[in-house]
Structure formats: C-alpha cells, structure tokens
Amino acid sequence: MKTTVIYLLFTIVLFVYGPIKWKVPTYNKLVIFLLVYIASFVLGYCFQLHRKKRSNQELINTLSDPDSPCFGLLAKTDVKHIAFIFALSSVYSIFRNIILTVHYYGSLDFSAFLNIDLAATYFDRLGSDVQGTWYIQLLNYTSVLDAFWFILGILYFKRFKVSYKCLFFAAIVFSSLYNVMSGTMISWAILVFRLIPVFFIGLYKAKHSKKIQTKRKSRKIIILIILVCVIFVFLFSSVQESRYEYMDKELEYNEGTLGRFIEEERDIPVIGTVLRSVDIYIVNGYCGMAYGLELEPKFTYGIGFSRDFARLINQNFGFDVSDYTYPQRIEDEYGWLNGRYWPSAFTWFASDWTFYGIPILMFIFGAFLCNVWYSALYENSIVATALSSWLWIGIIFLPANNQLFQSLSSFMTTVCLIILYQMRKILPRIVF
C-alpha cells in the first residue's frame, strides 16, 4: 500500500509540476478529488487488513516467516497441482496469439524480431480494416484462460520439468511475436506490471530473512525486476518519441487538437524526455478528468464504465448509453477526444458512480485488494495469485484509463477472475 500511495502521489506531482503544463479549469479541485480517492483506497485496504489481523493473527504469524517453506505465493502447492491450469493456459495463449497474428497480419513473420519498428506497426494496425469474426469474439469471451500461464511460469520455472519450461518459452515467443507485429506497448506493460507481487515477496524476504542465501537470492530477484522495469520505461519512452516522429506529431502537438490543452512544455534536464513520454501517456488522463469534473453527472445504468461492454449491450439489446458517459460528454463539450486521449479510470467509473461516489468505490477496491493479497499469501490459491498480479494493471493505469474493463477481452478476464476468486474454495484442483 505504501508503494501504491507513493506511485499515485507521484502521478499527481508529475501532472502538476512535470514537463508539460496542462490547461485545466482548476488544478486545486482536481488534486483535492484525487487525494480523497487515494485516501479512500488506503482506508479500505487498512480496514480490511485490521479485520484480517484480528481474526487470523495466529495463522498470519505462522505463515509470515520468510524462511519457512510455506511462505510466499503458492509456496505449499506442488507442481502437479498447478500443472493442468498452467498447461491449459499456455496452450491457449499460444493458439490465441497465433490466431490473432494470422487474422490481423496475414502470417507469422518471425523476421519481425530482427526488424522491429514498433511505431510503424502500431499505426499500420490502427489503419487496418480487418474486422473481427466469431472466433475472435470467442477468444475475447475465453480470455481469462490467458491470465495464468505467465505468473505460474515465473513462480514455478525452476521446479518445472523441461517439457513445461519449453511450453513456457513457446508462450512467451508467440506472445512477443504478436506484440512486436502489433506495435502496442500495453501488452508488454501488462507482463511487467504482473511481476509486482513477486517483487514484494522478494523485498520482504530480503528485509526479514535470517538466511544469507535467501537474502542474496531475493536481492537478485529485486534487481532483476527493477532492471526489467527500467528497460521497459526507456523502451516505452523511445517508442513514444518514434511515434511522434512517424506521424510528424510535432505539428499536432504544438498546434493541433492536443496542443489546445497544453499551455507550455517545461525544460527538465536529463530526464525531461522520459518524463514527457510518461506525462503524455499516463498522466494526460488527469487533464480529461479535470474537464469531466465541470460537467453534471448523468447515470449510465451501471454499464458506462467500459467502452466495449457498453457496445456489447447496445448490439444485443439496443440500449445505448455511450453518449451519456463522461468521456463522450467531455469530447462533446470541450473537444477532449474520446478514445484518442485518455480521461483516467476515475472518469470512466464516474459515469456510473459520479465523481462524488468514487470514494466509496475506491474504499471497496482497497478492501478487495487486501482480501486478494491475503488469499494469495495464506490460502495457496491459484486464482488469488493470478488475480493479485492482474489487479496491478488496473492500479498502475488508474491515472490513465480503465484498462481492467476497457476492452472486451480485459473485461471478461477481470470479471471471470473475480467470479473464480469468489468460488476459489470449492474449485477442484486437477492433478497431472
């Protein structure tokens, strides 16, 4: 929770004092709302944490010894108990990425690894007129199966037999091929963010373990994950800048649609370019949110928080709420383009909860995160482990967009994981 608070406060500081000075109706109103949301999130987490400690203190004390073989994510769970879901998820991921790659790009072009141009491939994908089909929809509805292989592969890699290691590498290769050919960074980001629970476990062991070997091993894991994150940030910054160059973006940035919401760009030595990319990509959502705070709420009947879910409801029942969502009304009123520029996850949820109801939602989210993290640590739950890593995608993207529910595949993954989590104690474990 400390890490989460530091990150979210950093995004606020970056928005207010970063390299880009945004034109917003008022900074003070936006910052106050954001601080209340963060405080509500912390209160929800701490409230549930207090309840867990009060009712299960003995269990927590017993299983919190970093030198115990029972400590960690799925520490007591043998490979044979996770083998089925790992194999199923890996095979599903391989076929899913093969189908998506062939469907959208015509073939499996492994030479893309040797000639990577993420900017060009990204805009080629946006300009593609390839439409979805029934099997693409089927992949969207079953996308929850793709949520297990990566985190399980990371946790169990050293204990895997060669066949499972090969399966893990195959899933990584085909996932990477699709990511390279699509040019998107969000897919890479999802993999990186899902390492956060592993990072926390390593941090805890490095700090509290009494065994020198455990401390050293944990520090290596921490350094490796930090290195992966640093590489990703610089790769992300480079790709973002190349996208601007590819589209001759400087003209639009200075004089076009986005430029109307930017007052000036501050010169920050050394890290200015990196911060600018992060500012535009992640924190621009706060600018959209600031304009949303000026609009009166319109209820969207509990379906306006997700673009693709709202489209699905409209297609099947003819009930359309898209014009009443905050992101669309912000575009209509102020010109902040819905779908092109992000309005923060808070703004999407405000379509149903209003901005004044978001503190309640954040309190519930904080309590739920605590429950999931507890289950992952002390119940040896495969679903809780997968969900605890998946939720970090939503936390990291809170300032930007509602990534947990935005697309149909992410919506189905999140909803199905939550349902499976509620049923975790009655789910069978199929043993290989």
Coordinates of N, CA and C in Angstrom, one line a residue, residues 257-410:
T257 N -5.0 19.3 -32.0 CA -6.0 19.1 -31.0 C -5.5 19.0 -29.6
L258 N -4.4 18.2 -29.4 CA -3.9 18.0 -28.1 C -3.2 19.3 -27.6
G259 N -2.6 20.1 -28.6 CA -1.9 21.3 -28.3 C -2.9 22.3 -27.6
R260 N -4.2 22.2 -27.9 CA -5.1 23.2 -27.2 C -5.2 23.0 -25.7
F261 N -4.8 21.8 -25.3 CA -4.9 21.5 -23.8 C -3.5 21.7 -23.1
I262 N -2.5 22.1 -23.9 CA -1.2 22.3 -23.3 C -0.8 23.7 -23.3
E263 N -0.4 24.2 -22.1 CA -0.1 25.6 -22.0 C 1.4 25.9 -22.4
E264 N 2.3 25.0 -21.9 CA 3.7 25.1 -22.2 C 4.4 23.8 -21.9
E265 N 5.6 23.6 -22.4 CA 6.4 22.5 -22.1 C 7.7 23.0 -21.3
R266 N 7.8 22.5 -20.1 CA 9.0 22.9 -19.3 C 10.2 22.1 -19.7
D267 N 11.4 22.7 -19.6 CA 12.6 22.1 -19.9 C 13.2 21.5 -18.6
I268 N 13.2 20.2 -18.5 CA 13.8 19.5 -17.4 C 15.0 18.7 -17.9
P269 N 16.2 19.0 -17.5 CA 17.4 18.4 -18.0 C 17.5 16.9 -17.7
V270 N 18.1 16.2 -18.6 CA 18.4 14.7 -18.5 C 17.2 13.9 -18.6
I271 N 16.3 14.0 -17.6 CA 15.1 13.1 -17.6 C 13.9 13.7 -18.3
G272 N 14.0 14.8 -18.9 CA 12.9 15.5 -19.5 C 12.1 14.7 -20.5
T273 N 12.9 14.0 -21.4 CA 12.3 13.3 -22.5 C 11.5 12.1 -21.9
V274 N 12.1 11.4 -21.0 CA 11.4 10.2 -20.4 C 10.1 10.7 -19.7
L275 N 10.2 11.8 -18.9 CA 9.1 12.3 -18.1 C 8.0 12.8 -19.1
R276 N 8.4 13.4 -20.2 CA 7.4 13.9 -21.1 C 6.6 12.7 -21.7
S277 N 7.2 11.6 -22.0 CA 6.5 10.5 -22.6 C 5.6 9.9 -21.6
V278 N 6.0 9.7 -20.3 CA 5.2 9.2 -19.3 C 4.0 10.2 -19.0
D279 N 4.3 11.5 -19.0 CA 3.3 12.5 -18.8 C 2.2 12.4 -19.8
I280 N 2.6 12.4 -21.1 CA 1.6 12.3 -22.1 C 0.8 11.0 -22.1
Y281 N 1.5 9.9 -21.8 CA 0.8 8.6 -21.9 C -0.1 8.3 -20.7
I282 N 0.5 8.5 -19.5 CA -0.2 8.1 -18.3 C -1.0 9.3 -17.7
V283 N -0.4 10.4 -17.5 CA -0.9 11.5 -16.7 C -1.9 12.4 -17.5
N284 N -1.9 12.3 -18.9 CA -2.8 13.1 -19.6 C -4.3 12.9 -19.2
G285 N -4.5 11.7 -18.7 CA -5.9 11.3 -18.2 C -6.4 12.3 -17.2
Y286 N -5.5 12.8 -16.4 CA -5.9 13.8 -15.3 C -6.5 15.1 -16.0
C287 N -5.9 15.4 -17.2 CA -6.4 16.6 -17.9 C -7.9 16.4 -18.3
G288 N -8.1 15.2 -18.9 CA -9.5 14.9 -19.3 C -10.4 14.8 -18.1
M289 N -9.9 14.3 -17.0 CA -10.7 14.2 -15.7 C -11.1 15.6 -15.2
A290 N -10.1 16.5 -15.3 CA -10.4 17.9 -14.8 C -11.5 18.5 -15.5
Y291 N -11.7 18.3 -16.8 CA -12.8 18.8 -17.6 C -14.1 18.1 -17.2
G292 N -14.0 16.8 -16.9 CA -15.1 16.0 -16.5 C -15.7 16.5 -15.2
L293 N -14.9 17.0 -14.3 CA -15.4 17.5 -13.0 C -16.3 18.7 -13.2
E294 N -16.2 19.3 -14.4 CA -17.0 20.5 -14.6 C -18.4 20.2 -15.1
L295 N -18.6 18.9 -15.4 CA -19.9 18.5 -16.0 C -20.9 17.9 -15.0
E296 N -22.1 18.1 -15.2 CA -23.1 17.4 -14.3 C -23.2 15.9 -14.6
P297 N -23.4 15.1 -13.6 CA -23.5 13.7 -13.7 C -24.7 13.2 -14.5
K298 N -24.5 12.2 -15.3 CA -25.7 11.5 -16.0 C -25.5 10.0 -15.8
F299 N -26.5 9.4 -15.2 CA -26.3 8.0 -14.9 C -26.4 7.1 -16.1
T300 N -25.5 6.1 -16.2 CA -25.4 5.2 -17.3 C -25.8 3.8 -17.0
Y301 N -26.5 3.6 -15.9 CA -27.2 2.3 -15.6 C -26.2 1.2 -15.3
G302 N -25.0 1.5 -14.8 CA -24.0 0.5 -14.5 C -23.3 -0.1 -15.6
I303 N -23.4 0.4 -16.8 CA -22.7 -0.2 -17.9 C -21.8 0.8 -18.7
G304 N -21.7 2.1 -18.2 CA -21.0 3.1 -18.8 C -19.5 3.1 -18.5
F305 N -19.1 2.2 -17.6 CA -17.7 2.3 -17.2 C -16.7 1.6 -18.1
S306 N -17.3 0.8 -19.1 CA -16.5 0.0 -20.1 C -17.0 0.3 -21.5
R307 N -16.1 0.7 -22.3 CA -16.5 1.1 -23.7 C -17.0 -0.2 -24.4
D308 N -16.3 -1.3 -24.4 CA -16.7 -2.5 -25.1 C -17.9 -3.2 -24.5
F309 N -18.0 -3.1 -23.2 CA -19.2 -3.7 -22.5 C -20.5 -2.9 -22.9
A310 N -20.4 -1.6 -23.0 CA -21.5 -0.8 -23.4 C -21.9 -1.1 -24.8
R311 N -20.8 -1.3 -25.7 CA -21.1 -1.6 -27.1 C -21.8 -3.0 -27.2
L312 N -21.4 -3.9 -26.4 CA -22.0 -5.3 -26.4 C -23.4 -5.2 -26.0
I313 N -23.7 -4.4 -24.9 CA -25.1 -4.3 -24.5 C -26.0 -3.6 -25.6
N314 N -25.4 -2.6 -26.3 CA -26.1 -1.9 -27.4 C -26.4 -2.9 -28.5
Q315 N -25.4 -3.7 -28.9 CA -25.5 -4.6 -30.0 C -26.6 -5.7 -29.7
N316 N -26.7 -6.2 -28.5 CA -27.6 -7.3 -28.2 C -29.0 -6.8 -27.7
F317 N -29.0 -5.6 -27.1 CA -30.3 -5.2 -26.6 C -30.8 -3.8 -27.1
G318 N -30.0 -3.2 -27.9 CA -30.3 -1.9 -28.5 C -30.4 -0.8 -27.5
F319 N -29.7 -0.9 -26.3 CA -29.7 0.1 -25.3 C -28.4 0.8 -25.3
D320 N -28.3 2.0 -25.7 CA -27.1 2.7 -25.9 C -26.9 3.8 -24.9
V321 N -25.8 3.8 -24.1 CA -25.5 4.8 -23.2 C -24.2 5.6 -23.5
S322 N -23.6 5.3 -24.7 CA -22.3 5.8 -25.0 C -22.3 7.4 -25.0
D323 N -23.4 8.0 -25.4 CA -23.5 9.5 -25.4 C -23.6 10.1 -24.0
Y324 N -23.9 9.3 -23.0 CA -24.0 9.8 -21.7 C -22.8 9.6 -20.8
T325 N -21.8 8.9 -21.3 CA -20.6 8.6 -20.5 C -19.8 9.9 -20.4
Y326 N -19.1 10.1 -19.3 CA -18.3 11.2 -19.1 C -17.3 11.4 -20.3
P327 N -16.5 10.4 -20.7 CA -15.6 10.6 -21.8 C -16.2 11.2 -23.1
Q328 N -17.4 10.7 -23.4 CA -18.0 11.2 -24.6 C -18.5 12.6 -24.4
R329 N -19.0 12.9 -23.3 CA -19.5 14.3 -23.0 C -18.4 15.3 -22.9
I330 N -17.2 14.8 -22.4 CA -16.0 15.7 -22.3 C -15.6 16.1 -23.7
E331 N -15.7 15.1 -24.7 CA -15.4 15.4 -26.1 C -16.4 16.4 -26.7
D332 N -17.7 16.1 -26.4 CA -18.7 17.0 -27.0 C -18.6 18.4 -26.5
E333 N -18.3 18.6 -25.2 CA -18.3 19.9 -24.6 C -16.9 20.6 -24.8
Y334 N -15.8 19.9 -24.7 CA -14.5 20.5 -24.6 C -13.6 20.1 -25.8
G335 N -13.9 19.0 -26.5 CA -13.0 18.6 -27.6 C -11.9 17.6 -27.2
W336 N -12.0 17.1 -25.9 CA -11.0 16.1 -25.5 C -11.5 14.8 -26.1
L337 N -10.8 14.3 -27.1 CA -11.3 13.2 -28.0 C -11.4 11.9 -27.2
N338 N -12.6 11.4 -27.2 CA -12.9 10.1 -26.6 C -12.4 9.0 -27.4
G339 N -11.5 8.2 -26.8 CA -10.9 7.1 -27.4 C -9.4 7.4 -27.9
R340 N -9.2 8.7 -28.2 CA -7.8 9.0 -28.6 C -7.0 9.5 -27.4
Y341 N -7.6 10.3 -26.6 CA -6.9 10.8 -25.4 C -7.7 10.2 -24.2
W342 N -6.9 9.8 -23.2 CA -7.5 9.1 -22.0 C -8.0 10.1 -21.0
P343 N -9.1 9.7 -20.2 CA -9.7 10.6 -19.2 C -9.5 10.1 -17.8
S344 N -8.6 9.1 -17.6 CA -8.4 8.4 -16.3 C -9.5 7.4 -16.0
A345 N -9.1 6.4 -15.3 CA -10.1 5.3 -14.9 C -11.2 5.9 -14.0
F346 N -10.9 6.9 -13.2 CA -11.9 7.5 -12.3 C -13.0 8.1 -13.1
T347 N -12.7 8.7 -14.3 CA -13.7 9.3 -15.1 C -14.7 8.3 -15.7
W348 N -14.1 7.2 -16.1 CA -15.0 6.1 -16.6 C -15.9 5.6 -15.6
F349 N -15.4 5.3 -14.4 CA -16.3 4.8 -13.3 C -17.3 5.9 -12.8
A350 N -16.9 7.2 -13.0 CA -17.8 8.2 -12.5 C -19.1 8.3 -13.4
S351 N -19.0 7.7 -14.6 CA -20.2 7.6 -15.4 C -21.4 6.9 -14.7
D352 N -21.0 5.9 -13.8 CA -22.0 5.2 -13.0 C -22.0 5.6 -11.6
W353 N -20.9 6.0 -11.0 CA -20.8 6.3 -9.6 C -20.9 7.8 -9.3
T354 N -20.7 8.6 -10.3 CA -20.4 10.1 -10.2 C -19.1 10.3 -9.5
F355 N -18.5 11.5 -9.7 CA -17.2 11.7 -9.0 C -17.3 11.8 -7.5
Y356 N -18.5 12.1 -7.0 CA -18.7 12.1 -5.6 C -18.9 10.7 -5.0
G357 N -19.2 9.7 -5.8 CA -19.3 8.3 -5.3 C -18.1 7.5 -5.5
I358 N -17.1 8.0 -6.2 CA -15.8 7.3 -6.4 C -15.1 6.9 -5.1
P359 N -15.1 7.8 -4.0 CA -14.5 7.4 -2.8 C -15.1 6.0 -2.2
I360 N -16.4 5.8 -2.4 CA -17.0 4.5 -2.0 C -16.4 3.4 -2.8
L361 N -16.3 3.6 -4.1 CA -15.8 2.5 -5.0 C -14.3 2.2 -4.6
M362 N -13.5 3.3 -4.4 CA -12.1 3.1 -4.1 C -11.9 2.4 -2.7
F363 N -12.8 2.7 -1.7 CA -12.8 2.0 -0.5 C -13.0 0.5 -0.7
I364 N -14.0 0.2 -1.5 CA -14.3 -1.2 -1.8 C -13.1 -1.9 -2.5
F365 N -12.5 -1.1 -3.4 CA -11.4 -1.7 -4.2 C -10.2 -2.0 -3.3
G366 N -9.9 -1.0 -2.3 CA -8.9 -1.2 -1.4 C -9.1 -2.4 -0.5
A367 N -10.3 -2.6 0.0 CA -10.7 -3.8 0.8 C -10.5 -5.1 0.0
F368 N -11.0 -5.0 -1.2 CA -10.9 -6.2 -2.1 C -9.5 -6.6 -2.4
L369 N -8.6 -5.6 -2.7 CA -7.2 -5.8 -2.9 C -6.6 -6.5 -1.7
C370 N -6.9 -6.1 -0.5 CA -6.4 -6.7 0.7 C -6.8 -8.1 0.8
N371 N -8.1 -8.4 0.5 CA -8.6 -9.8 0.6 C -7.8 -10.7 -0.4
V372 N -7.7 -10.2 -1.6 CA -7.0 -11.0 -2.7 C -5.5 -11.3 -2.3
W373 N -4.9 -10.2 -1.8 CA -3.5 -10.4 -1.4 C -3.3 -11.3 -0.2
Y374 N -4.2 -11.3 0.7 CA -4.3 -12.2 1.8 C -4.4 -13.6 1.3
S375 N -5.4 -13.8 0.4 CA -5.7 -15.2 -0.1 C -4.5 -15.7 -0.9
A376 N -3.8 -14.8 -1.6 CA -2.6 -15.3 -2.4 C -1.5 -15.7 -1.4
L377 N -1.3 -15.0 -0.3 CA -0.2 -15.3 0.6 C -0.5 -16.5 1.5
Y378 N -1.7 -16.6 2.0 CA -2.0 -17.5 3.1 C -3.0 -18.7 2.7
E379 N -3.6 -18.6 1.6 CA -4.5 -19.7 1.2 C -4.0 -20.6 0.1
N380 N -2.8 -20.3 -0.5 CA -2.3 -21.0 -1.6 C -3.3 -21.2 -2.7
S381 N -4.0 -20.1 -3.0 CA -5.0 -20.1 -4.1 C -4.4 -19.7 -5.4
I382 N -4.6 -20.5 -6.4 CA -4.1 -20.3 -7.8 C -4.8 -19.0 -8.4
V383 N -6.1 -19.0 -8.2 CA -6.9 -17.9 -8.7 C -6.5 -16.6 -8.0
A384 N -6.3 -16.6 -6.7 CA -5.9 -15.4 -6.0 C -4.6 -14.9 -6.4
T385 N -3.7 -15.8 -6.7 CA -2.3 -15.5 -7.1 C -2.4 -14.8 -8.5
A386 N -3.2 -15.4 -9.4 CA -3.3 -14.7 -10.7 C -4.0 -13.4 -10.6
L387 N -5.1 -13.3 -9.8 CA -5.8 -12.1 -9.7 C -5.0 -11.0 -9.0
S388 N -4.2 -11.4 -8.0 CA -3.4 -10.4 -7.3 C -2.4 -9.7 -8.2
S389 N -1.9 -10.4 -9.2 CA -1.0 -9.8 -10.2 C -1.8 -9.0 -11.3
W390 N -2.9 -9.5 -11.6 CA -3.8 -8.9 -12.6 C -4.3 -7.5 -12.2
L391 N -4.6 -7.4 -10.9 CA -5.2 -6.1 -10.4 C -4.2 -5.0 -10.5
W392 N -2.9 -5.3 -10.5 CA -1.9 -4.2 -10.6 C -2.0 -3.5 -11.9
I393 N -2.5 -4.1 -13.0 CA -2.7 -3.4 -14.2 C -3.7 -2.3 -14.0
G394 N -4.7 -2.6 -13.3 CA -5.7 -1.5 -13.0 C -5.2 -0.4 -12.1
I395 N -4.4 -0.8 -11.1 CA -3.8 0.2 -10.2 C -2.8 1.1 -10.9
I396 N -1.9 0.6 -11.7 CA -1.0 1.4 -12.4 C -1.7 2.3 -13.4
F397 N -2.7 1.9 -14.0 CA -3.4 2.7 -15.1 C -4.6 3.5 -14.5
L398 N -4.7 3.6 -13.2 CA -5.8 4.5 -12.6 C -5.7 5.9 -13.2
P399 N -4.5 6.5 -13.3 CA -4.5 7.9 -13.8 C -4.8 8.0 -15.3
A400 N -4.7 6.9 -16.0 CA -4.8 6.9 -17.4 C -6.1 6.5 -18.0
N401 N -6.4 5.2 -17.8 CA -7.6 4.6 -18.5 C -8.1 3.4 -17.7
N402 N -9.3 3.0 -18.0 CA -9.9 1.8 -17.2 C -9.4 0.5 -17.9
Q403 N -8.2 0.2 -17.8 CA -7.6 -0.9 -18.6 C -8.2 -2.3 -18.1
L404 N -8.6 -2.4 -16.9 CA -9.2 -3.7 -16.4 C -10.5 -4.0 -17.1
F405 N -11.2 -3.0 -17.6 CA -12.5 -3.3 -18.1 C -12.7 -2.7 -19.5
Q406 N -11.8 -2.0 -20.1 CA -12.0 -1.2 -21.3 C -12.3 -2.1 -22.5
S407 N -11.4 -3.0 -22.9 CA -11.7 -3.9 -24.0 C -12.5 -5.1 -23.5
L408 N -13.1 -5.8 -24.5 CA -14.0 -6.9 -24.1 C -13.1 -8.0 -23.5
S409 N -11.9 -8.2 -24.1 CA -11.1 -9.3 -23.5 C -10.6 -9.0 -22.1
S410 N -10.2 -7.8 -21.8 CA -9.8 -7.4 -20.4 C -11.0 -7.4 -19.5

